[in-house]
Coordinates of C-alpha atoms in Angstrom, one line a residue:
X1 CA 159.1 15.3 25.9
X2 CA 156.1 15.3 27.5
X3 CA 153.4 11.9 26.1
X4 CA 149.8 12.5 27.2
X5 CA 148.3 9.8 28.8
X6 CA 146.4 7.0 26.8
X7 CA 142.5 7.3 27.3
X8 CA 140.9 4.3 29.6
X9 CA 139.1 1.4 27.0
X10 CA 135.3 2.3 27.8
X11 CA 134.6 -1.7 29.0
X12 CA 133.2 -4.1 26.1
X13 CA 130.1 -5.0 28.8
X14 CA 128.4 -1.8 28.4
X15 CA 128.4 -2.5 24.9
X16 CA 126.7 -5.8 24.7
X17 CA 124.1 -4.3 27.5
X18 CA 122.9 -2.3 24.7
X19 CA 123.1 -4.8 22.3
X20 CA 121.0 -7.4 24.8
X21 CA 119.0 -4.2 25.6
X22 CA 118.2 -3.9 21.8
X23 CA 117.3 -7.5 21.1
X24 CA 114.7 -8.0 24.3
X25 CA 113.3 -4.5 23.6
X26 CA 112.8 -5.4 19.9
X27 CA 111.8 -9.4 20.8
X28 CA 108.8 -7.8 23.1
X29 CA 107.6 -5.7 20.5
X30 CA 107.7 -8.5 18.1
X31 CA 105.9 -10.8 20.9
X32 CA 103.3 -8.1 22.0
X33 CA 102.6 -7.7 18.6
X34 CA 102.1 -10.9 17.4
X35 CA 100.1 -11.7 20.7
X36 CA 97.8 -8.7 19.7
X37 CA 97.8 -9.0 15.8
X38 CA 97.6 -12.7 15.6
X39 CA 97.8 -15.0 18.7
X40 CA 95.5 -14.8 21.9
X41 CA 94.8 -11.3 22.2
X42 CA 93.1 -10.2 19.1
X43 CA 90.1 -8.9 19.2
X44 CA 87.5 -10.7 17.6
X45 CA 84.1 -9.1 16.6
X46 CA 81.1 -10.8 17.8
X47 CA 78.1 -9.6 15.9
X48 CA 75.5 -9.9 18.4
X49 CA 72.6 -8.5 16.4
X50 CA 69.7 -10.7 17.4
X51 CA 67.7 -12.2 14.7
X52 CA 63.9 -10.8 14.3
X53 CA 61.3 -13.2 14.3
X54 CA 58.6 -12.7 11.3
X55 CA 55.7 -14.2 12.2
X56 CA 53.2 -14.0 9.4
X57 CA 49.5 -14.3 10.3
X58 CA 47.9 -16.2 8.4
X59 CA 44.7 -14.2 6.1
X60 CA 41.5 -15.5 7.1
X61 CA 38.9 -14.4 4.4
X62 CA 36.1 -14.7 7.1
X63 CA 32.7 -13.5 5.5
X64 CA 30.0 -12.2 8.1
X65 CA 26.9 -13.3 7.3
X66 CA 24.3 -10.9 7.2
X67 CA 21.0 -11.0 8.9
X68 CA 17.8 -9.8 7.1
X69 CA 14.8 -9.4 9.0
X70 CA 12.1 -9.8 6.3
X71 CA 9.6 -6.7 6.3
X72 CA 6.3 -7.1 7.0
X73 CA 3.9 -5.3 4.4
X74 CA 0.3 -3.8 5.7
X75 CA -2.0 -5.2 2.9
X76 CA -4.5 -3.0 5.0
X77 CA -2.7 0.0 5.9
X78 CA -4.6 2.8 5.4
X79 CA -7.9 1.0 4.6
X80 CA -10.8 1.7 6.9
X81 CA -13.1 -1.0 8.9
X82 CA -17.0 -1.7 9.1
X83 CA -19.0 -2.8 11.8
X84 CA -22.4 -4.5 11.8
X85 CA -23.6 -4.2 15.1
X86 CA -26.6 -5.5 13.7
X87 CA -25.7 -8.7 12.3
X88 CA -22.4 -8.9 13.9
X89 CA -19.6 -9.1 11.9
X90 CA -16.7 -6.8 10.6
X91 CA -14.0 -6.4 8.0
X92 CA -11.5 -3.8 6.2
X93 CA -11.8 -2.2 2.8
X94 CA -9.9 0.3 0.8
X95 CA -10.8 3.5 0.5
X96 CA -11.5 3.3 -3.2
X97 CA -14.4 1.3 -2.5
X98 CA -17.5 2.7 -1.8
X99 CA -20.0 0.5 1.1
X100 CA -23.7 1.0 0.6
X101 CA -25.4 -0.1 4.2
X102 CA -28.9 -1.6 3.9
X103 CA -31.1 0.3 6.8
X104 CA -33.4 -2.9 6.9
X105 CA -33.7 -6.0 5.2
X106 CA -35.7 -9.0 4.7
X107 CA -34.3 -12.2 5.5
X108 CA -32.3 -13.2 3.0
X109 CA -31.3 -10.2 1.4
X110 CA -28.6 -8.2 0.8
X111 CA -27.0 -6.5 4.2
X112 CA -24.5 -4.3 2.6
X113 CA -22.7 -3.9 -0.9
X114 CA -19.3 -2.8 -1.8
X115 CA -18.5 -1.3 -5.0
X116 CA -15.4 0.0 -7.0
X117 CA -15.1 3.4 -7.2
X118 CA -13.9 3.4 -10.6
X119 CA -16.3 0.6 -11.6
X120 CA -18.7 1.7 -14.8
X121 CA -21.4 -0.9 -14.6
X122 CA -21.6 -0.2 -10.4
X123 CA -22.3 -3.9 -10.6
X124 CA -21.4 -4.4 -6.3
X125 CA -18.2 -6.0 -6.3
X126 CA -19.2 -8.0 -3.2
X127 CA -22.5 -8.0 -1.4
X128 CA -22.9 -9.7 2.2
X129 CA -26.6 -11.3 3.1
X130 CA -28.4 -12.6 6.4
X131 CA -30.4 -15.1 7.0
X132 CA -31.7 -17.0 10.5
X133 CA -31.4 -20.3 9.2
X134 CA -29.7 -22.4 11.7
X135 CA -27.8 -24.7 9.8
X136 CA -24.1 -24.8 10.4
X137 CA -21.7 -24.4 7.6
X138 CA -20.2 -28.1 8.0
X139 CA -23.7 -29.1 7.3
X140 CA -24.0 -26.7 4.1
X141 CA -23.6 -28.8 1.0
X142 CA -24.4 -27.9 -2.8
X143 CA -27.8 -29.1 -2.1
X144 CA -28.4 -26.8 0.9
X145 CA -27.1 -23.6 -0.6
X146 CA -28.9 -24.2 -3.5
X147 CA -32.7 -25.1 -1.7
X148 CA -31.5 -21.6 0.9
X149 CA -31.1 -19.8 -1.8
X150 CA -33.6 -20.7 -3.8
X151 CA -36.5 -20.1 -0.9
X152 CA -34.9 -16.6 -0.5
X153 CA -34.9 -15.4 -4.0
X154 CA -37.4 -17.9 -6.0
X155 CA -35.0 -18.7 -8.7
X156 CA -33.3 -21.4 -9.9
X157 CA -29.9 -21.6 -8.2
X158 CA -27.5 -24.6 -8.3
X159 CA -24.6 -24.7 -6.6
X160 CA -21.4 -26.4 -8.0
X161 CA -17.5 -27.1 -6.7
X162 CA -18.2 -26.5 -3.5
X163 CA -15.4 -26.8 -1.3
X164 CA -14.2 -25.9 2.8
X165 CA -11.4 -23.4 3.8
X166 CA -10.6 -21.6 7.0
X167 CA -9.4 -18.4 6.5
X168 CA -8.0 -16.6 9.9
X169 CA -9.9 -19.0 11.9
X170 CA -13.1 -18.6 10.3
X171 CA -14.4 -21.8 8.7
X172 CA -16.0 -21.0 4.7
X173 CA -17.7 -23.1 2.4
X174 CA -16.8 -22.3 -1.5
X175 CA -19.7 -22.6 -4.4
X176 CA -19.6 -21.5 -7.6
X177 CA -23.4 -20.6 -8.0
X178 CA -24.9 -21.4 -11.5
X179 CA -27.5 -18.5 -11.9
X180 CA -28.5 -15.7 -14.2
X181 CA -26.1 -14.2 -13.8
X182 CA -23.5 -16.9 -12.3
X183 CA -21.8 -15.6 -9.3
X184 CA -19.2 -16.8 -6.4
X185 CA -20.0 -17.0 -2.6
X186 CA -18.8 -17.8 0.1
X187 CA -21.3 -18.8 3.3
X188 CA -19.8 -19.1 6.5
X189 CA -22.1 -19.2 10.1
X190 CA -22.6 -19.1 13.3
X191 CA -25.0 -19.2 16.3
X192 CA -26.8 -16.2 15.4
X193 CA -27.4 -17.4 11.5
X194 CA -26.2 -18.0 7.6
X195 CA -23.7 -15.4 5.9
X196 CA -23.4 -15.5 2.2
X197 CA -20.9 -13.2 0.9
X198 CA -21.2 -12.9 -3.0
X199 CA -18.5 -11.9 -5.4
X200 CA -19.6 -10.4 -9.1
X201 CA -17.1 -13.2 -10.9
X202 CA -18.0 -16.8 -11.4
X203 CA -14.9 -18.7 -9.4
X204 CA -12.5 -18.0 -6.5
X205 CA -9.5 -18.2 -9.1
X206 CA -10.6 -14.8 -10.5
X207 CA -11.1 -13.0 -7.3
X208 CA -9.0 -9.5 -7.2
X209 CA -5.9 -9.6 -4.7
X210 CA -8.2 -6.9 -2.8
X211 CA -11.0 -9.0 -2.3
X212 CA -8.8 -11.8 -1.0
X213 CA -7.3 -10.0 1.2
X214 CA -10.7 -8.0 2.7
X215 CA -11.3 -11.9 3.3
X216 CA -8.8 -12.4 5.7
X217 CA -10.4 -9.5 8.3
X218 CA -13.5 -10.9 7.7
X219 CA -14.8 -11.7 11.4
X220 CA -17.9 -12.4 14.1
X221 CA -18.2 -9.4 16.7
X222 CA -21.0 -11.4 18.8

């Protein structure tokens, strides 16, 4: 009878090759995972957003000044201007005055008047007079305004309060004149003679702001 032959033993190394195989094979998946997952070679997000810097500017409430150039007013816009070429002397007036011009005069008398418009009485509101004297106003006194006067006119004038003022470089002397009827003047001179400029009210303190200010053009042309 025929026995078939026994197969060969397939060797025991093979086997445990495999088996060693296995184990290294499953030991560097273990290490290559740890290594990645947990040891060295993780990967570690950085955040590498850079911080932005507020800088807050402090509010300055800084208040410009503003600069206001004060207006001049005209007091004499529109007004118009006399001159005595005669006499020599000028000023401004307003339009709603009316000037009378004397064509001839004694000495002493009345050069011009200047009257309201509106004015009921056409009392002159201001009158301006001559005379050759040659006394200087800073030698005019109540007693020599009141003996000029009174040589002029023959009447009884005294002069009282009488003061000095410059007005625009011209030099005045103030006197209430005590008459019939009582008046204010004001006499200012020069080389050529005596002015008196007379006002219709009985003090300075109750002169109009329009005559005040016709004051201040008041000047000598020669």
């Amino acid at each position: 009878m025929n026995q078939q032959p026994m197969g060969a033993p397939k060797p025991a190394v093979s086997k445990w090759l495999w088996i060693v195989l296995i184990v290294v094979v499953l030991g560097a998946a273990g290490y290559f995972g740890w290594y990645y997952l947990m040891g060295p070679g993780k990967k570690v997000e950085t955040s590498t957003s850079t911080p932005t810097a507020t800088t807050t500017t402090p509010s300055t409430n800084t208040t410009t000044p503003t600069t206001t150039t004060p207006t001049t007013t005209d007091k004499t816009a529109g007004w118009k201007t006399y001159t005595n070429e005669t006499y020599g002397f000028s000023f401004k007036y307003p339009s709603s005055m009316t000037l009378s011009e004397k064509t001839w005069s004694k000495d002493g008398d009345e050069v011009i008047a200047l009257t309201n418009t509106d004015s009921k009485t056409k009392t002159p509101d201001m009158t301006v007079r001559y005379s050759k004297l040659t006394a200087k106003t800073d030698e005019v006194t109540s007693n020599t305004i009141g003996v000029w006067l009174k040589d002029k006119f023959t009447s009884e004038i005294t002069a009282k309060n009488v003061t000095t003022e410059t007005i625009n470089g011209v030099k005045f002397n103030d006197a209430e004149m005590q008459a019939d009827p009582s008046y204010f003047a004001m006499l200012v001179s020069n080389d050529n003679g005596i002015y008196a400029i007379d006002f219709s009210v009985q003090s300075k303190a109750t002169l109009t702001e329009t005559l005040k200010t016709l004051l201040t053009t008041f000047k000598f042309t020669k």
